[in-house]
Amino acid sequence: AATGHDSLARREAGHQSDQVASLRSMELGYKGSMMLGIQAAIAIFHYRPDDIAGFTDDSNGMELELAWDSGEGLSMGGSWAWTDSDRPATASEHQVSVFAIAQWPWGWAGMQARVEYHYRSEFCVTPQACIAPGPAETHSQWDLGLTANYQQWTLTCYLDNLADERSGYPLPSNSNEIQDWQILSAPREYGIEL
């Protein structure tokens, strides 16, 4: 990141500055065990940027994570994040992820199945991109995985973005016609990892 001191951007602009971009932050949180074996982490934060590109105002937010393990091969959890600010357009106001994992023995292998859901509220790739018609998109997707373990070997089959959900917006053009789209999410992907 350019600190302002002898950075290439400042040299190209034709001047030097001893001013250093900084971010003042205050965070308060808790992490620990709760009833029924639930692990929790919660944090609230306040950020105040000074001369950082893309940040114009203070940012306040909250993050929450929960995880539970049955002790019998089933675990579940999730996270939620909220940000309230005149944030850069690339940041979502809300983000949610949840997961469930089942584990069991099968012959010589230890098996694991995974289901995940991810949601992200309106966002853009760059602040300038939000000027385009229909500026911001939400995105959600389901991911699946099946893994077999044997000693040091692991074989995983995965399918990310199960429903092939696509997020994007039209890029502005010099004419009245939309020439291209900015895609904000990856297409469906599947594969095998060893």
CSV table of C-alpha atoms in Angstrom, one decimal:
chain,number,residue,atom,x,y,z
A,1,ALA,CA,0.0,0.0,0.0
A,2,ALA,CA,1.2,3.5,-0.8
A,3,THR,CA,2.0,5.3,2.5
A,4,GLY,CA,2.5,8.7,0.9
A,5,HIS,CA,6.2,8.7,1.8
A,6,ASP,CA,8.2,8.4,-1.5
A,7,SER,CA,5.4,6.3,-3.0
A,8,LEU,CA,5.3,5.8,-6.8
A,9,ALA,CA,1.9,7.5,-7.0
A,10,ARG,CA,3.2,10.6,-5.3
A,11,ARG,CA,6.3,10.7,-7.4
A,12,GLU,CA,4.3,10.4,-10.6
A,13,ALA,CA,2.1,13.2,-9.3
A,14,GLY,CA,5.2,15.4,-9.2
A,15,HIS,CA,5.5,16.0,-5.4
A,16,GLN,CA,6.6,14.3,-2.3
A,17,SER,CA,4.7,14.3,1.0
A,18,ASP,CA,5.7,13.3,4.5
A,19,GLN,CA,2.0,12.7,5.4
A,20,VAL,CA,1.3,9.0,6.0
A,21,ALA,CA,-2.1,7.5,5.4
A,22,SER,CA,-3.4,5.9,8.6
A,23,LEU,CA,-6.4,4.1,10.0
A,24,ARG,CA,-7.4,4.5,13.6
A,25,SER,CA,-9.5,1.7,15.0
A,26,MET,CA,-11.3,0.7,18.1
A,27,GLU,CA,-12.5,-2.9,18.5
A,28,LEU,CA,-14.2,-4.7,21.4
A,29,GLY,CA,-15.0,-8.4,21.3
A,30,TYR,CA,-15.6,-11.7,23.1
A,31,LYS,CA,-14.6,-15.2,22.1
A,32,GLY,CA,-15.5,-18.3,24.1
A,33,SER,CA,-17.8,-21.2,24.9
A,34,MET,CA,-21.4,-20.9,25.6
A,35,MET,CA,-24.1,-23.3,26.6
A,36,LEU,CA,-24.6,-26.6,24.7
A,37,GLY,CA,-21.0,-26.5,23.4
A,38,ILE,CA,-21.5,-23.5,21.2
A,39,GLN,CA,-18.4,-21.6,20.4
A,40,ALA,CA,-19.0,-17.9,19.8
A,41,ALA,CA,-17.1,-14.8,18.8
A,42,ILE,CA,-18.6,-11.3,18.6
A,43,ALA,CA,-16.9,-8.0,17.8
A,44,ILE,CA,-18.0,-4.5,17.4
A,45,PHE,CA,-15.7,-2.0,15.7
A,46,HIS,CA,-15.2,1.6,14.7
A,47,TYR,CA,-12.7,2.7,12.1
A,48,ARG,CA,-11.6,6.2,11.2
A,49,PRO,CA,-9.5,6.4,8.1
A,50,ASP,CA,-7.1,9.3,7.5
A,51,ASP,CA,-6.1,9.8,3.8
A,52,ILE,CA,-6.8,6.3,2.7
A,53,ALA,CA,-8.0,6.0,-0.9
A,54,GLY,CA,-11.6,4.8,-1.2
A,55,PHE,CA,-12.5,5.5,2.4
A,56,THR,CA,-14.3,8.8,3.1
A,57,ASP,CA,-16.0,8.5,6.4
A,58,ASP,CA,-15.9,6.5,9.7
A,59,SER,CA,-17.0,3.0,9.6
A,60,ASN,CA,-18.9,1.1,12.3
A,61,GLY,CA,-19.8,-2.5,12.4
A,62,MET,CA,-20.4,-5.8,14.1
A,63,GLU,CA,-19.3,-9.4,13.4
A,64,LEU,CA,-20.7,-12.6,14.9
A,65,GLU,CA,-19.5,-16.1,14.5
A,66,LEU,CA,-21.1,-19.3,16.0
A,67,ALA,CA,-20.0,-22.9,15.7
A,68,TRP,CA,-21.4,-26.1,17.2
A,69,ASP,CA,-19.9,-29.6,17.2
A,70,SER,CA,-22.2,-32.5,18.2
A,71,GLY,CA,-19.2,-34.7,19.1
A,72,GLU,CA,-20.9,-37.4,16.9
A,73,GLY,CA,-19.8,-36.3,13.5
A,74,LEU,CA,-22.0,-33.3,12.9
A,75,SER,CA,-20.9,-29.7,13.1
A,76,MET,CA,-22.7,-26.5,12.1
A,77,GLY,CA,-22.0,-22.8,12.2
A,78,GLY,CA,-22.1,-19.5,10.6
A,79,SER,CA,-21.0,-15.9,10.5
A,80,TRP,CA,-22.7,-12.5,10.0
A,81,ALA,CA,-21.1,-9.2,9.4
A,82,TRP,CA,-22.7,-5.7,9.3
A,83,THR,CA,-21.0,-2.5,8.3
A,84,ASP,CA,-22.7,0.9,8.6
A,85,SER,CA,-20.8,3.7,6.9
A,86,ASP,CA,-20.2,5.7,3.8
A,87,ARG,CA,-18.1,2.7,2.9
A,88,PRO,CA,-16.4,2.2,-0.4
A,89,ALA,CA,-18.9,0.7,-2.8
A,90,THR,CA,-16.8,-2.5,-2.9
A,91,ALA,CA,-17.9,-3.3,0.7
A,92,SER,CA,-21.2,-5.0,1.5
A,93,GLU,CA,-23.5,-3.8,4.3
A,94,HIS,CA,-24.4,-7.4,5.2
A,95,GLN,CA,-22.5,-10.7,4.7
A,96,VAL,CA,-23.7,-14.0,5.9
A,97,SER,CA,-22.2,-17.5,5.7
A,98,VAL,CA,-23.5,-20.8,7.1
A,99,PHE,CA,-22.2,-24.3,7.0
A,100,ALA,CA,-22.9,-27.9,8.0
A,101,ILE,CA,-20.4,-30.7,8.0
A,102,ALA,CA,-21.1,-34.4,8.5
A,103,GLN,CA,-18.2,-36.9,9.2
A,104,TRP,CA,-18.4,-40.7,9.3
A,105,PRO,CA,-16.2,-43.8,8.8
A,106,TRP,CA,-16.7,-45.8,5.6
A,107,GLY,CA,-14.6,-48.9,5.2
A,108,TRP,CA,-11.0,-47.8,5.1
A,109,ALA,CA,-11.7,-44.1,4.6
A,110,GLY,CA,-12.9,-41.2,6.8
A,111,MET,CA,-15.7,-39.4,4.9
A,112,GLN,CA,-16.8,-35.8,5.2
A,113,ALA,CA,-19.7,-34.0,3.5
A,114,ARG,CA,-19.9,-30.2,3.5
A,115,VAL,CA,-22.7,-27.8,2.6
A,116,GLU,CA,-22.2,-24.0,2.7
A,117,TYR,CA,-24.3,-21.0,1.9
A,118,HIS,CA,-22.9,-17.5,1.3
A,119,TYR,CA,-24.8,-14.2,0.9
A,120,ARG,CA,-23.5,-10.7,0.2
A,121,SER,CA,-25.6,-7.6,0.1
A,122,GLU,CA,-25.2,-4.9,-2.6
A,123,PHE,CA,-21.7,-4.2,-3.7
A,124,CYS,CA,-19.6,-3.0,-6.7
A,125,VAL,CA,-16.1,-3.8,-7.9
A,126,THR,CA,-15.1,-0.1,-7.7
A,127,PRO,CA,-16.8,3.1,-6.4
A,128,GLN,CA,-16.8,4.3,-10.0
A,129,ALA,CA,-18.6,1.2,-11.2
A,130,CYS,CA,-21.6,2.0,-9.0
A,131,ILE,CA,-22.3,5.0,-11.3
A,132,ALA,CA,-23.4,2.6,-14.0
A,133,PRO,CA,-27.1,1.9,-14.5
A,134,GLY,CA,-28.3,-0.7,-12.0
A,135,PRO,CA,-25.2,0.0,-9.9
A,136,ALA,CA,-25.0,-2.7,-7.3
A,137,GLU,CA,-25.9,-6.4,-7.0
A,138,THR,CA,-26.4,-8.9,-4.2
A,139,HIS,CA,-24.9,-12.3,-4.5
A,140,SER,CA,-25.7,-15.6,-2.9
A,141,GLN,CA,-24.5,-19.2,-3.6
A,142,TRP,CA,-24.5,-22.7,-2.4
A,143,ASP,CA,-21.2,-24.8,-2.2
A,144,LEU,CA,-21.0,-28.6,-1.8
A,145,GLY,CA,-18.1,-30.9,-1.1
A,146,LEU,CA,-17.4,-34.6,-0.4
A,147,THR,CA,-14.0,-35.7,1.0
A,148,ALA,CA,-12.4,-39.1,1.6
A,149,ASN,CA,-9.4,-39.3,3.8
A,150,TYR,CA,-6.9,-42.2,4.2
A,151,GLN,CA,-3.7,-41.7,6.2
A,152,GLN,CA,-1.9,-38.8,4.4
A,153,TRP,CA,-4.1,-38.9,1.3
A,154,THR,CA,-7.2,-36.8,0.8
A,155,LEU,CA,-9.6,-36.8,-2.2
A,156,THR,CA,-12.2,-34.1,-2.5
A,157,CYS,CA,-15.0,-33.6,-5.0
A,158,TYR,CA,-16.5,-30.1,-4.9
A,159,LEU,CA,-19.2,-28.1,-6.6
A,160,ASP,CA,-19.1,-24.3,-5.9
A,161,ASN,CA,-22.0,-22.0,-6.9
A,162,LEU,CA,-24.4,-24.9,-7.3
A,163,ALA,CA,-27.2,-22.9,-9.0
A,164,ASP,CA,-24.8,-21.0,-11.1
A,165,GLU,CA,-26.0,-17.7,-9.6
A,166,ARG,CA,-24.4,-14.7,-11.4
A,167,SER,CA,-24.1,-11.2,-10.2
A,168,GLY,CA,-23.2,-8.3,-12.4
A,169,TYR,CA,-24.2,-5.0,-13.9
A,170,PRO,CA,-24.0,-3.3,-17.3
A,171,LEU,CA,-21.0,-1.1,-17.9
A,172,PRO,CA,-21.7,2.3,-19.3
A,173,SER,CA,-20.9,3.0,-22.9
A,174,ASN,CA,-20.6,6.1,-25.1
A,175,SER,CA,-23.8,5.2,-26.9
A,176,ASN,CA,-27.3,4.3,-25.6
A,177,GLU,CA,-26.5,0.6,-26.0
A,178,ILE,CA,-24.9,-1.4,-23.2
A,179,GLN,CA,-21.7,-3.0,-24.6
A,180,ASP,CA,-20.5,-5.2,-21.8
A,181,TRP,CA,-21.2,-6.5,-18.3
A,182,GLN,CA,-19.0,-6.5,-15.2
A,183,ILE,CA,-19.4,-9.9,-13.6
A,184,LEU,CA,-19.0,-9.9,-9.8
A,185,SER,CA,-19.3,-13.6,-9.1
A,186,ALA,CA,-17.6,-16.7,-10.3
A,187,PRO,CA,-19.6,-19.2,-12.4
A,188,ARG,CA,-20.4,-22.7,-11.3
A,189,GLU,CA,-17.2,-24.6,-10.7
A,190,TYR,CA,-16.7,-28.3,-10.0
A,191,GLY,CA,-13.7,-30.5,-9.7
A,192,ILE,CA,-11.6,-33.1,-7.9
A,193,GLU,CA,-8.6,-32.3,-5.7
A,194,LEU,CA,-6.0,-34.9,-4.5
